[in-house]
XYZ file of N, CA and C in Angstrom:
348
model
N 6.278 15.499 -12.819
C 5.651 15.889 -11.462
C 5.167 14.244 -11.244
N 5.417 13.854 -10.264
C 5.271 12.619 -9.457
C 4.221 12.672 -8.471
N 3.137 12.083 -8.796
C 1.916 12.201 -8.410
C 1.107 10.721 -7.948
N 0.870 10.451 -6.484
C 0.387 8.986 -5.925
C -1.090 9.525 -5.243
N -1.992 8.742 -5.514
C -3.136 8.929 -4.906
C -3.656 7.673 -4.788
N -4.094 7.507 -3.151
C -4.629 6.093 -2.653
C -6.040 6.139 -2.882
N -6.824 5.295 -2.731
C -8.134 4.904 -2.250
C -8.689 3.660 -2.369
N -9.903 3.511 -1.741
C -10.403 2.178 -1.401
C -10.456 1.823 0.044
N -10.185 2.735 0.948
C -10.396 2.785 2.084
C -11.631 2.475 2.735
N -12.019 2.176 3.786
C -13.041 2.423 4.269
C -13.350 1.671 5.782
N -14.718 1.198 6.269
C -14.891 0.770 7.447
C -15.263 -0.588 7.223
N -14.651 -1.841 7.652
C -14.936 -2.974 7.216
C -14.958 -3.934 8.952
N -15.862 -4.575 8.656
C -15.934 -5.741 10.220
C -14.575 -6.853 9.833
N -14.260 -7.112 10.958
C -13.198 -8.385 11.150
C -13.422 -9.484 10.551
N -12.679 -9.708 9.763
C -12.775 -10.993 8.906
C -13.334 -10.537 7.163
N -13.532 -9.256 6.793
C -13.722 -8.903 5.405
C -12.527 -8.262 4.964
N -13.020 -7.934 3.557
C -11.714 -7.320 2.966
C -11.820 -5.981 1.962
N -10.974 -5.652 1.637
C -10.807 -4.469 1.304
C -9.528 -4.469 0.227
N -9.956 -3.800 -1.137
C -8.641 -3.577 -2.055
C -8.341 -2.231 -2.136
N -7.126 -1.939 -1.949
C -6.584 -0.502 -1.952
C -5.917 -0.177 -3.138
N -6.197 1.041 -3.916
C -5.386 1.564 -5.224
C -4.745 2.483 -4.714
N -3.632 2.869 -5.866
C -2.887 3.671 -5.732
C -2.448 4.131 -7.176
N -3.181 5.185 -7.698
C -2.996 5.614 -8.908
C -1.964 6.642 -9.177
N -1.114 6.393 -10.236
C 0.025 6.813 -10.268
C 0.272 7.481 -11.538
N 0.881 8.785 -11.407
C 1.456 9.745 -12.529
C 2.729 10.197 -12.460
N 3.616 10.778 -13.448
C 4.711 10.776 -13.305
C 5.957 9.814 -13.025
N 5.461 8.647 -12.739
C 5.926 7.304 -12.255
C 5.271 6.083 -13.147
N 6.358 5.284 -13.369
C 5.641 4.048 -14.077
C 5.933 2.891 -12.822
N 4.544 2.513 -12.664
C 4.490 1.551 -11.190
C 5.190 0.382 -11.731
N 5.221 -0.466 -12.995
C 5.781 -1.499 -12.982
C 7.316 -1.480 -13.068
N 7.706 -0.468 -13.228
C 8.913 -0.580 -13.435
C 9.943 0.301 -12.129
N 9.161 0.551 -11.227
C 9.338 1.183 -10.014
C 9.791 0.402 -8.808
N 10.258 0.611 -7.971
C 10.088 0.164 -6.532
C 8.731 0.722 -5.849
N 7.962 -0.051 -5.682
C 6.709 0.143 -5.062
C 6.428 -0.240 -3.768
N 5.796 0.280 -2.857
C 5.856 -0.029 -1.418
C 4.192 0.334 -0.635
N 3.682 -0.433 0.272
C 2.369 0.144 0.913
C 2.981 0.457 2.627
N 2.802 1.205 3.122
C 2.744 1.585 4.784
C 1.682 2.059 5.378
N 1.689 1.840 6.535
C 0.362 2.250 7.375
C 0.853 3.040 8.774
N 0.106 3.583 9.234
C 0.484 4.037 10.464
C -1.134 4.062 11.241
N -1.093 3.682 12.028
C -1.923 3.306 13.403
C -1.899 4.708 14.293
N -3.159 5.199 14.741
C -3.140 6.452 16.019
C -2.163 5.951 16.792
N -1.218 7.070 17.186
C -0.389 6.749 18.319
C 0.791 6.213 17.992
N 1.125 5.364 16.742
C 2.393 4.371 16.305
C 2.992 5.109 15.389
N 4.406 4.649 15.285
C 5.019 5.254 13.700
C 4.680 4.267 12.654
N 5.057 4.847 11.690
C 4.732 4.518 10.657
C 5.526 2.902 10.256
N 4.724 2.010 9.788
C 4.922 0.905 9.551
C 5.009 -0.010 8.099
N 6.032 -0.415 7.377
C 5.938 -1.080 6.293
C 4.767 -1.983 6.418
N 4.387 -2.352 5.082
C 3.507 -3.639 5.016
C 3.764 -4.327 3.932
N 3.952 -3.936 2.886
C 4.598 -4.686 1.612
C 5.137 -4.002 0.427
N 5.791 -4.747 -0.295
C 6.369 -3.649 -1.282
C 6.714 -4.914 -2.927
N 6.649 -4.252 -3.733
C 7.072 -5.257 -4.735
C 8.068 -4.293 -5.702
N 9.348 -5.302 -6.054
C 10.273 -4.481 -6.967
C 10.055 -4.301 -7.829
N 10.953 -3.565 -8.912
C 10.965 -3.288 -10.325
C 11.199 -4.231 -11.389
N 10.112 -4.508 -12.374
C 10.553 -5.371 -13.275
C 10.134 -7.049 -12.733
N 10.750 -7.549 -12.863
C 10.870 -9.036 -12.144
C 11.140 -9.548 -10.788
N 11.293 -8.204 -10.181
C 11.837 -8.538 -8.792
C 10.575 -8.901 -8.076
N 10.690 -9.648 -6.606
C 9.554 -10.097 -5.923
C 9.006 -9.404 -5.309
N 8.073 -10.029 -4.205
C 7.352 -9.403 -3.060
C 7.794 -9.441 -1.802
N 7.537 -8.566 -0.805
C 7.798 -9.272 0.676
C 6.840 -8.337 1.661
N 6.389 -8.860 2.460
C 5.692 -8.565 3.416
C 5.973 -8.494 4.764
N 5.263 -7.638 5.775
C 5.653 -7.590 7.279
C 4.799 -8.891 7.659
N 5.577 -9.528 8.719
C 5.306 -10.961 8.962
C 3.697 -10.817 9.459
N 3.126 -9.773 10.149
C 1.657 -9.986 10.443
C 0.790 -9.686 9.306
N 1.031 -9.879 8.248
C 0.135 -9.542 6.992
C 0.443 -10.897 6.089
N 1.584 -11.432 6.285
C 1.783 -12.698 5.244
C 0.879 -13.762 5.327
N 0.287 -13.983 4.147
C -0.954 -14.763 3.741
C -2.503 -14.091 3.702
N -2.118 -12.873 4.053
C -3.824 -12.247 4.049
C -3.621 -10.891 3.033
N -2.372 -10.106 2.967
C -2.339 -9.491 2.252
C -1.385 -9.745 0.806
N -1.974 -9.067 -0.359
C -1.450 -9.036 -1.510
C -0.964 -7.975 -2.404
N 0.446 -7.686 -2.670
C 0.608 -6.682 -3.530
C 0.531 -6.837 -4.890
N 0.197 -5.883 -5.657
C 0.169 -6.279 -7.034
C 0.067 -4.941 -7.953
N 0.063 -4.654 -9.107
C 0.159 -3.668 -10.106
C -0.292 -3.936 -11.462
N -0.800 -2.854 -12.051
C -1.461 -3.173 -13.221
C -0.534 -2.156 -14.143
N -0.218 -2.638 -15.504
C 0.474 -1.794 -16.464
C -0.296 -1.114 -17.219
N -1.613 -1.444 -17.470
C -2.684 -0.669 -18.250
C -3.230 0.492 -17.595
N -3.238 0.366 -16.141
C -4.012 1.603 -15.313
C -2.560 2.085 -14.828
N -1.343 1.967 -14.731
C -0.412 2.636 -13.941
C -0.946 2.839 -12.582
N -1.142 1.530 -11.940
C -1.814 1.637 -10.537
C -1.235 0.499 -9.542
N -0.886 0.819 -8.612
C -0.414 -0.352 -7.505
C -1.821 -0.505 -6.538
N -1.849 -1.970 -6.102
C -2.736 -2.543 -5.517
C -2.538 -3.002 -4.241
N -3.305 -3.368 -3.250
C -3.161 -3.963 -1.952
C -4.402 -4.815 -2.028
N -4.393 -6.050 -2.143
C -5.427 -6.885 -1.596
C -5.425 -6.876 -0.260
N -6.601 -6.909 0.588
C -6.311 -7.544 1.684
C -7.379 -8.018 2.423
N -7.106 -9.307 2.887
C -8.434 -10.142 3.337
C -8.226 -10.631 4.858
N -9.079 -11.097 5.313
C -9.208 -11.604 6.829
C -8.677 -10.356 7.197
N -9.280 -9.485 7.623
C -8.924 -8.188 8.188
C -9.264 -8.396 9.605
N -7.938 -7.720 10.371
C -7.980 -7.614 11.758
C -8.228 -6.107 12.264
N -8.538 -6.052 13.687
C -8.920 -4.715 14.279
C -7.367 -4.201 14.152
N -6.277 -5.003 14.501
C -5.011 -4.565 14.582
C -4.523 -3.622 13.269
N -5.113 -4.115 11.909
C -5.079 -3.530 10.564
C -5.351 -2.248 10.519
N -6.110 -1.642 11.386
C -6.572 -0.427 11.449
C -5.504 0.788 11.227
N -5.786 1.736 10.389
C -4.638 2.753 10.137
C -4.932 3.693 8.952
N -4.043 4.363 8.545
C -4.138 5.125 7.557
C -2.864 4.391 6.290
N -3.523 4.093 5.289
C -2.353 3.520 4.266
C -1.720 4.327 3.479
N -0.617 4.421 3.243
C 0.214 5.037 2.129
C 0.810 4.469 1.196
N 0.731 5.028 0.203
C 1.173 4.775 -1.112
C 2.797 5.079 -1.216
N 3.677 4.403 -1.868
C 5.276 4.964 -1.753
C 5.814 4.367 -2.839
N 6.415 5.372 -3.617
C 7.399 5.006 -4.774
C 8.796 5.273 -4.590
N 9.719 4.733 -4.956
C 11.180 5.288 -5.165
C 11.486 5.561 -6.532
N 11.790 6.756 -6.875
C 11.774 7.042 -8.618
C 12.677 8.276 -8.771
N 13.965 8.088 -9.402
C 14.922 9.314 -9.700
C 15.661 9.570 -8.368
N 15.873 8.649 -7.585
C 16.415 9.055 -6.220
C 15.694 9.261 -5.163
N 14.058 9.559 -5.371
C 13.699 10.231 -4.504
C 12.332 9.516 -4.019
N 11.860 9.470 -2.433
C 10.931 8.462 -1.999
C 9.459 9.668 -2.440
N 8.665 9.033 -3.083
C 7.378 9.872 -3.073
C 6.150 9.240 -2.373
N 4.982 9.841 -1.812
C 4.258 9.627 -0.872
C 2.774 9.821 -1.384
N 1.863 9.194 -1.236
C 0.503 9.695 -1.447
C -0.058 10.226 -0.306
N -1.088 10.450 -0.202
C -1.621 11.100 1.195
C -2.397 10.354 1.914
N -2.539 9.502 1.639
C -3.264 7.929 2.510
C -4.549 7.759 2.269
N -4.973 6.350 2.575
C -6.680 6.243 2.698
C -6.781 5.542 4.151
N -7.786 5.950 4.733
C -8.293 5.415 5.925
C -8.740 4.077 5.814
N -8.254 3.016 6.636
C -9.051 1.832 6.768
C -9.072 1.708 8.549
N -10.591 1.111 8.689
C -11.018 0.908 9.709
C -11.504 -0.507 9.813
N -11.067 -1.405 10.904
C -11.636 -2.541 11.060
C -12.146 -2.661 12.401
N -13.357 -2.850 12.339
C -14.196 -2.750 13.773
C -15.375 -3.462 13.448
N -15.799 -4.036 14.490
C -17.287 -4.435 14.611
C -18.115 -3.408 15.127
């Protein structure tokens, strides 16, 4: 049974930082293709960042390049998204995604609100 659970969201002022976590079970984060997506109110779900299995690289949507960093921990089997210099446009529900055994797996999301 694959389970993904996001945490770390909250309310932050523009220019602030948050670090999101995605705790995984039934899937090994460091050997799987893992991604972060987000969905703002009234908009479609949007790709944010991904990290490939093993020695594969990372990729980001243009709007977050230089501000967000995706990473993972073998010891904790957890995926992370470090978000710096947050903007109101970053507001939305952030979802963890993992591709494992031919199936896309999703967490239930964590809310991020960037507002003054």
